[in-house]
mmCIF file of C-alpha atoms in Angstrom:
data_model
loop_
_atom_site.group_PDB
_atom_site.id
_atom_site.type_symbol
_atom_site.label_atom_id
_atom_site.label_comp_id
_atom_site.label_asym_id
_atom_site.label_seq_id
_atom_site.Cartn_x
_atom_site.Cartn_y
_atom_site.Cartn_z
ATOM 1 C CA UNK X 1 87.938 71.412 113.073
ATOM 2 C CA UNK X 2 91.243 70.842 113.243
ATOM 3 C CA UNK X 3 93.957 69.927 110.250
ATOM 4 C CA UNK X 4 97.148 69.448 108.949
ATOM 5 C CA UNK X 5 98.992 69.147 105.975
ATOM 6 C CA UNK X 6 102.184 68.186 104.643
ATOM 7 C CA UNK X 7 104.067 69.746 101.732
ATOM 8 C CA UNK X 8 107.536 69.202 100.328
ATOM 9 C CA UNK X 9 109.662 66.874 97.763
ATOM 10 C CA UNK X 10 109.326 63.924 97.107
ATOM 11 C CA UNK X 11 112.327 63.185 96.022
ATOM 12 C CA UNK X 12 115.858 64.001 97.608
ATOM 13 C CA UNK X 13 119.431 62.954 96.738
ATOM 14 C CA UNK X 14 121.470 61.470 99.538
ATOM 15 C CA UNK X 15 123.453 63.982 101.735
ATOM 16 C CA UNK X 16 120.835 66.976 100.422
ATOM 17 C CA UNK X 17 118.500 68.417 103.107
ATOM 18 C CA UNK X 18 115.034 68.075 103.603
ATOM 19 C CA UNK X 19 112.585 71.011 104.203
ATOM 20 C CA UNK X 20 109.081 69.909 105.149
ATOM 21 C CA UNK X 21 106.170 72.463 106.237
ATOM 22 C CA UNK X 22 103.292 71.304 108.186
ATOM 23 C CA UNK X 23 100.238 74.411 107.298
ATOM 24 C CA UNK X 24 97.602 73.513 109.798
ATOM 25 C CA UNK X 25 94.267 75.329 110.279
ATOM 26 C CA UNK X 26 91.399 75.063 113.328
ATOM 27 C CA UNK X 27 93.723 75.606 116.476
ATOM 28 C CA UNK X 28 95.807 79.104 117.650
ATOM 29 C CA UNK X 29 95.808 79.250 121.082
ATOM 30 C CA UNK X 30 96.752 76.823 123.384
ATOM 31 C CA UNK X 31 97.293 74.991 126.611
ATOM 32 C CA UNK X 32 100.330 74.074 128.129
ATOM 33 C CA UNK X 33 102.055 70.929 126.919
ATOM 34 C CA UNK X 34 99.937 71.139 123.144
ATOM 35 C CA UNK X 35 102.216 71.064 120.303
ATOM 36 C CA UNK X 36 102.616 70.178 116.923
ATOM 37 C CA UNK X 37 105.488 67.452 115.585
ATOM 38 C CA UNK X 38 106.395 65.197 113.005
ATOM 39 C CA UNK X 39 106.372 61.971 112.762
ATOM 40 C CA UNK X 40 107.499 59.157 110.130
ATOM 41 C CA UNK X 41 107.076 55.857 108.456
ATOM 42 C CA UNK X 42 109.445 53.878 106.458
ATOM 43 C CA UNK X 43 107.409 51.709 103.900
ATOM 44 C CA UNK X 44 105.966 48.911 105.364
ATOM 45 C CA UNK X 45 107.514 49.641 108.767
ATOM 46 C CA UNK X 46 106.519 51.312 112.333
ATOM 47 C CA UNK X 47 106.019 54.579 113.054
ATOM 48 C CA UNK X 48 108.586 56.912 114.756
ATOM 49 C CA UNK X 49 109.184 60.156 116.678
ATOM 50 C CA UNK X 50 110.797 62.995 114.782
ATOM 51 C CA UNK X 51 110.239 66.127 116.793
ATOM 52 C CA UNK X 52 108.036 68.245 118.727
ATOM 53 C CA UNK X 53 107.791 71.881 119.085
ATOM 54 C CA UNK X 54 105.187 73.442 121.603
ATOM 55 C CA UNK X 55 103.445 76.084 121.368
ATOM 56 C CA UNK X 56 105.751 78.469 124.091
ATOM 57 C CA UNK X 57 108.332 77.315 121.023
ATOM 58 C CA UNK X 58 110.178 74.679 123.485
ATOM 59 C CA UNK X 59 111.358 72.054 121.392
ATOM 60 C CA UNK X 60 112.202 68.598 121.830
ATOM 61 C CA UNK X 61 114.269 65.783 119.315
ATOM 62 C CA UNK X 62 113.938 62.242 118.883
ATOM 63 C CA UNK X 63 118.373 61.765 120.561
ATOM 64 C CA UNK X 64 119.705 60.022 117.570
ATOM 65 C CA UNK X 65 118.680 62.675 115.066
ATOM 66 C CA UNK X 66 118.988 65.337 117.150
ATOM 67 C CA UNK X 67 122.256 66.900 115.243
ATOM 68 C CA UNK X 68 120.251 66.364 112.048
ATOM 69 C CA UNK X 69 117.021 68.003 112.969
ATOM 70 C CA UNK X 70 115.601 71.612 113.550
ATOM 71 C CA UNK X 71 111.779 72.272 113.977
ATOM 72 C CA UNK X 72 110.566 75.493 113.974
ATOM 73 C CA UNK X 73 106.865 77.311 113.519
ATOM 74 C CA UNK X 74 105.591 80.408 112.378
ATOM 75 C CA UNK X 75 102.097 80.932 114.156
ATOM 76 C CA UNK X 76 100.933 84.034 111.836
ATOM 77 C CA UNK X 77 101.177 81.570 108.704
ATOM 78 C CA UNK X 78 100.028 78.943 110.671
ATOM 79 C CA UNK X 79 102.719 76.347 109.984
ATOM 80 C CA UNK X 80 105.616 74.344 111.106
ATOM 81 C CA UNK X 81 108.630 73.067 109.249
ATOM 82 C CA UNK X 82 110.967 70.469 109.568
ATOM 83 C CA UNK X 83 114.615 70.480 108.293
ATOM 84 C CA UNK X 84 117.117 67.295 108.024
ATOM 85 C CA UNK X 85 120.198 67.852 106.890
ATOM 86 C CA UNK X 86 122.193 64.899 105.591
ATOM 87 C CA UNK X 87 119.669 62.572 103.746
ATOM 88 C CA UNK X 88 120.141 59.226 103.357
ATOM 89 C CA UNK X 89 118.229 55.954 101.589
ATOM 90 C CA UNK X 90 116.905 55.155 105.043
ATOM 91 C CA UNK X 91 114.847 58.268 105.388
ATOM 92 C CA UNK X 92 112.938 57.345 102.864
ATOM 93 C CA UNK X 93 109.944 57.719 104.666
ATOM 94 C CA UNK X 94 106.000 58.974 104.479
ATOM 95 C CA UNK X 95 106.147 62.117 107.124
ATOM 96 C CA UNK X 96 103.560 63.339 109.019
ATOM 97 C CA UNK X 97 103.132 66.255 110.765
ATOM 98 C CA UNK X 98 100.456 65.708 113.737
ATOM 99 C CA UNK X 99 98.679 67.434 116.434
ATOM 100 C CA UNK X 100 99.866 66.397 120.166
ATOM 101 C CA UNK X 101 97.886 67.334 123.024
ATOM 102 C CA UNK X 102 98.825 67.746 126.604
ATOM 103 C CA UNK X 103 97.954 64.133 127.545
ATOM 104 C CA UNK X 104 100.786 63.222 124.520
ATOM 105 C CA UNK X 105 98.552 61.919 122.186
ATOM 106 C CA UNK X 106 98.393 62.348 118.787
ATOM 107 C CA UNK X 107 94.957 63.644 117.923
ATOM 108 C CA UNK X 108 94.997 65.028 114.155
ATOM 109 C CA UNK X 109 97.619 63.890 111.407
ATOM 110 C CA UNK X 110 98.319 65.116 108.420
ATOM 111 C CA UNK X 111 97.669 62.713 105.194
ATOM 112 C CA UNK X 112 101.499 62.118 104.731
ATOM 113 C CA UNK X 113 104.101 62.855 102.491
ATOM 114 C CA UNK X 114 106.235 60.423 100.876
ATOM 115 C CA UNK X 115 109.788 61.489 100.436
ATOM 116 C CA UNK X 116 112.316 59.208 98.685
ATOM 117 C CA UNK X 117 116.088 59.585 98.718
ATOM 118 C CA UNK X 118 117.653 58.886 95.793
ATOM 119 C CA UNK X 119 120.291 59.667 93.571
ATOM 120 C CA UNK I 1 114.026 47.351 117.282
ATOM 121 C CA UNK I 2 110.970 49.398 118.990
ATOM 122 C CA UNK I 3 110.963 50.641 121.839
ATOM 123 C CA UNK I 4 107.071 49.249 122.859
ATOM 124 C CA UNK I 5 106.924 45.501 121.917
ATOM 125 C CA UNK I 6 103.542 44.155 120.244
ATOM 126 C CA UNK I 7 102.906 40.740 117.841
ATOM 127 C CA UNK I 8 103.234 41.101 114.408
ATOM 128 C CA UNK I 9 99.935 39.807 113.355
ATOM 129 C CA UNK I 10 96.219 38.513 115.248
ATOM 130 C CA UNK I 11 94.019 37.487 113.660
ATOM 131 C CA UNK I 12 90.167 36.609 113.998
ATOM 132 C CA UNK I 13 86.721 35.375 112.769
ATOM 133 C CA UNK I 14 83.737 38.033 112.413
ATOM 134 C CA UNK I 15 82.031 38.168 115.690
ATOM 135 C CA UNK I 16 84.841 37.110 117.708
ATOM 136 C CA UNK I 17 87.282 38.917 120.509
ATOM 137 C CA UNK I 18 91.004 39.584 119.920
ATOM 138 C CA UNK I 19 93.420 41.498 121.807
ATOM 139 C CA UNK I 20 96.782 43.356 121.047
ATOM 140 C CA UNK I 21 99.834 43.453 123.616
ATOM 141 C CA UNK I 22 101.815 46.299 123.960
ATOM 142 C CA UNK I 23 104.965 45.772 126.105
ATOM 143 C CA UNK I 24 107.003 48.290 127.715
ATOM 144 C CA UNK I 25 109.632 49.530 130.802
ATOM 145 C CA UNK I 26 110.095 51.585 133.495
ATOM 146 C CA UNK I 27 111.072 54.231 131.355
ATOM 147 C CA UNK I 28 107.502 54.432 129.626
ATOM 148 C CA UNK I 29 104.370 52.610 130.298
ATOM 149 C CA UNK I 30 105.943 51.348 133.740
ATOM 150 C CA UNK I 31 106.606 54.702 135.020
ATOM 151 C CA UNK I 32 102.947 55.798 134.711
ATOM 152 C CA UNK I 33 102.621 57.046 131.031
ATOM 153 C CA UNK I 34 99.236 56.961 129.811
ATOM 154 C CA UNK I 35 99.251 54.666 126.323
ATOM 155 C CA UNK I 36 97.191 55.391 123.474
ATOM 156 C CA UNK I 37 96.047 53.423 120.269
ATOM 157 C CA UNK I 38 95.666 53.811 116.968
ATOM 158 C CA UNK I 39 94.316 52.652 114.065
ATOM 159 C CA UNK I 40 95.926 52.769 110.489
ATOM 160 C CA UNK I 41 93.902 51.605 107.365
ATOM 161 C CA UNK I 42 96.074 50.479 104.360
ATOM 162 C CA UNK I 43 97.191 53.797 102.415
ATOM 163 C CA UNK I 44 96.069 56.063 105.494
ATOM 164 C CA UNK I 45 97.037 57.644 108.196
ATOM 165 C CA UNK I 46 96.624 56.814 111.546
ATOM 166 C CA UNK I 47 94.077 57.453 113.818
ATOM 167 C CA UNK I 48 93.548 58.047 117.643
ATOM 168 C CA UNK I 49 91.415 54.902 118.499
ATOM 169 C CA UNK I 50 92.087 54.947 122.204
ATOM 170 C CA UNK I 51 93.494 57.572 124.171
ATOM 171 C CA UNK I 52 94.665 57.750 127.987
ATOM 172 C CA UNK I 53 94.563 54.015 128.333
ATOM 173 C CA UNK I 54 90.991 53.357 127.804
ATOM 174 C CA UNK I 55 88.799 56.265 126.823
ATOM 175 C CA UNK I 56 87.817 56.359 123.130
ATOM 176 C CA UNK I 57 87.448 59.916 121.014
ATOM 177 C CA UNK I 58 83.985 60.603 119.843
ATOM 178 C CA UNK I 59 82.977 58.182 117.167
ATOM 179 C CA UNK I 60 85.081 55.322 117.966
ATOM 180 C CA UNK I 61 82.829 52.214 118.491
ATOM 181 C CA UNK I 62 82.704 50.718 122.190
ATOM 182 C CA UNK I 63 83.959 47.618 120.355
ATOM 183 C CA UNK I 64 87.407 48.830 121.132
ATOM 184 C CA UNK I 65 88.731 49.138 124.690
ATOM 185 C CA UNK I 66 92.062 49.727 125.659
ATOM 186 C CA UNK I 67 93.553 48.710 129.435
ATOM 187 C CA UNK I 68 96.827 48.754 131.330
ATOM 188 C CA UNK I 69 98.622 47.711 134.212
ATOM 189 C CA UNK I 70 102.653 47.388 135.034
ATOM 190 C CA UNK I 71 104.570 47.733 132.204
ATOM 191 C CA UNK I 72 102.295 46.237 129.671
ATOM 192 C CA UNK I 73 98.489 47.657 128.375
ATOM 193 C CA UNK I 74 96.466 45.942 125.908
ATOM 194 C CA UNK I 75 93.589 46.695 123.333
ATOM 195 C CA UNK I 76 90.803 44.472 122.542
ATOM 196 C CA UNK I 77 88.554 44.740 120.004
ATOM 197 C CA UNK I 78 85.161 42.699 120.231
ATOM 198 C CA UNK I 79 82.694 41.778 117.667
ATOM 199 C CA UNK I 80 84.902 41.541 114.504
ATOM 200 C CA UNK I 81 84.153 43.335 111.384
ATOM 201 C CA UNK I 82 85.749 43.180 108.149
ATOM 202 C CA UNK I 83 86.454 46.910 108.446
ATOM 203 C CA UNK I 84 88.950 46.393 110.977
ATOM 204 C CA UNK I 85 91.012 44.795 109.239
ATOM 205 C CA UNK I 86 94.030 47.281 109.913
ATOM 206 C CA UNK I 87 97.861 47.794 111.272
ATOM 207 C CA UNK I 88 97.274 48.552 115.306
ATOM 208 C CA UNK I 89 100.089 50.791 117.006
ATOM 209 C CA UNK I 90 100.456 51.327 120.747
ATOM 210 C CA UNK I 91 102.424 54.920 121.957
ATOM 211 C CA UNK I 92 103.138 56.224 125.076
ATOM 212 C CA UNK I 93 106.241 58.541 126.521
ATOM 213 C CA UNK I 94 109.394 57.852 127.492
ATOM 214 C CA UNK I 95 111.474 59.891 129.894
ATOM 215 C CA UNK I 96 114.950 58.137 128.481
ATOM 216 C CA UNK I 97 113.957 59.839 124.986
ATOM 217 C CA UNK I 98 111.860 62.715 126.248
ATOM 218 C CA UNK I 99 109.637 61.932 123.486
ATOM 219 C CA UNK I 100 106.994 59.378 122.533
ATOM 220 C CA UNK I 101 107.249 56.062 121.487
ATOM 221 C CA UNK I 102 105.451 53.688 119.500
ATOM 222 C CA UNK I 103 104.876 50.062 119.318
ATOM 223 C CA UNK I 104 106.238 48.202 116.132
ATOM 224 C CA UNK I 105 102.567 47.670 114.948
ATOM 225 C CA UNK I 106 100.247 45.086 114.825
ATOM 226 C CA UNK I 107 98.473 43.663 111.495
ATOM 227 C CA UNK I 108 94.813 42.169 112.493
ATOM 228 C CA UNK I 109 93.124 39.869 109.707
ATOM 229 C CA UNK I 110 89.713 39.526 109.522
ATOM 230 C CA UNK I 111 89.388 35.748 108.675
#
C-alpha cells in the first residue's frame, strides 16, 4: 500500500524559505512517467500544481514559481522535499505531496500540511 | 482564475442525478488529455474518484461516471447520498504549463 506524508512548519515569516519533505512508503521502482509532486491549497480555495519530480529525477515547475521552487528526492530515505524561497502571505497554503502515475493522475496524497506565513 | 472552468456549487435531492462541468482548451482537455476527478470531503484530502475520463479506482461506487468530448468532460453522480456531499475538482495536463491543471472546484449539497 502506498503512502505519503508531509512534514514541515507551520509557520513561516514572509521572505523566509520553506522546506517541506514528502517520506512516502509502498512504491521504489517504477515506470516511466511515475513521479511524486506537490501540490497546494489556499484555504477555502482550488487546488494547484507545485512541482513534479520523476523518478529518472527529471523535474518539472508549475512557470510562475519556477525561480522560487526546487524539488528534489532521495530514494534510499524514501522522500522528496520541496524548497520555496521567498515566502509570502499568499502561500499560505495546506501542501500536499502526492503520487502521480504515468496516465497523470494523482493516485495517493498525503494528509496535508498547513503552512502559514506570518510575521 | 483556473485554468479548467467548473460551477461553483450543484446541488441535489437524495436519489436524484447531478452533473459537474469541467471546461477546458486546446492546450489541455482539447488536445487529448485524459481528465480525472476527485473527491474532497471537508478537512480531507482529495481523492481519485475518476481516472482516465471514465474508469473508477477500486472501491469507487458505479454511482459516479465521468465522460468527455471536445474541450469539455463532465462527471455525474446518480442516486444522491448524503455522503457526497463534497468539493468536486476536475484535472487534466496542459502542454502550455507542462504540468497539470485543475478545475476551480465544485461544492455539491445534498438537499
Amino acid at each position: 500500500q502506498i503512502t505519503l506524508k508531509e512534514s514541515g512548519p507551520t509557520l513561516v515569516k514572509p521572505t523566509q524559505t520553506l522546506t517541506l519533505t514528502c517520506t512516502f512508503s509502498g512504491f521504489s521502482r517504477s515506470t516511466s512517467g511515475v513521479g511524486v509532486g506537490w501540490i497546494r491549497q489556499p484555504p477555502g480555495k482550488a487546488l494547484e500544481w507545485l512541482a513534479l519530480i520523476y523518478w529518472d529525477d527529471d523535474k518539472r515547475y508549475r512557470p510562475s514559481l519556477k525561480s522560487r521552487l526546487t524539488i528534489t528526492k532521495d530514494t534510499s530515505k524514501h522522500q522528496v522535499v520541496l524548497t520555496m524561497t521567498n515566502m509570502d502571505p499568499e502561500d499560505t497554503a495546506t501542501y500536499y505531496c502526492a503520487h502521480r502515475r504515468s496516465d497523470r493522475s494523482w493516485n495517493y496524497w498525503g494528509q496535508g500540511t498547513l503552512v502559514t506565513v506570518s510575521s | 482564475q483556473s485554468v479548467l472552468t467548473q460551477p461553483p456549487s450543484v446541488s441535489g435531492a437524495p436519489g436524484q442525478r447531478v452533473t459537474i462541468s469541467c471546461t477546458g482548451s486546446s492546450s489541455n482537455i482539447g488536445a487529448g488529455y485524459d481528465v480525472h476527478w476527485y473527491q474532497q470531503l471537508p478537512g480531507t484530502a482529495p481523492k481519485l474518484l475518476i481516472y482516465g475520463n471514465s474508469n473508477r479506482p477500486s472501491g469507487v461506487p458505479d454511482r459516479f461516471s465521468g465522460s468527455k468530448s471536445g474541450t469539455s468532460a463532465s462527471l455525474a453522480i446518480s442516486g444522491l447520498q448524503a455522503e457526497d456531499e463534497a468539493d468536486y475538482y476536475c484535472q487534466s495536463y496542459d502542454s502550455s504549463l507542462s504540468g497539470s491543471v485543475f478545475g476551480g472546484g465544485t461544492k455539491l449539497t445534498v438537499l
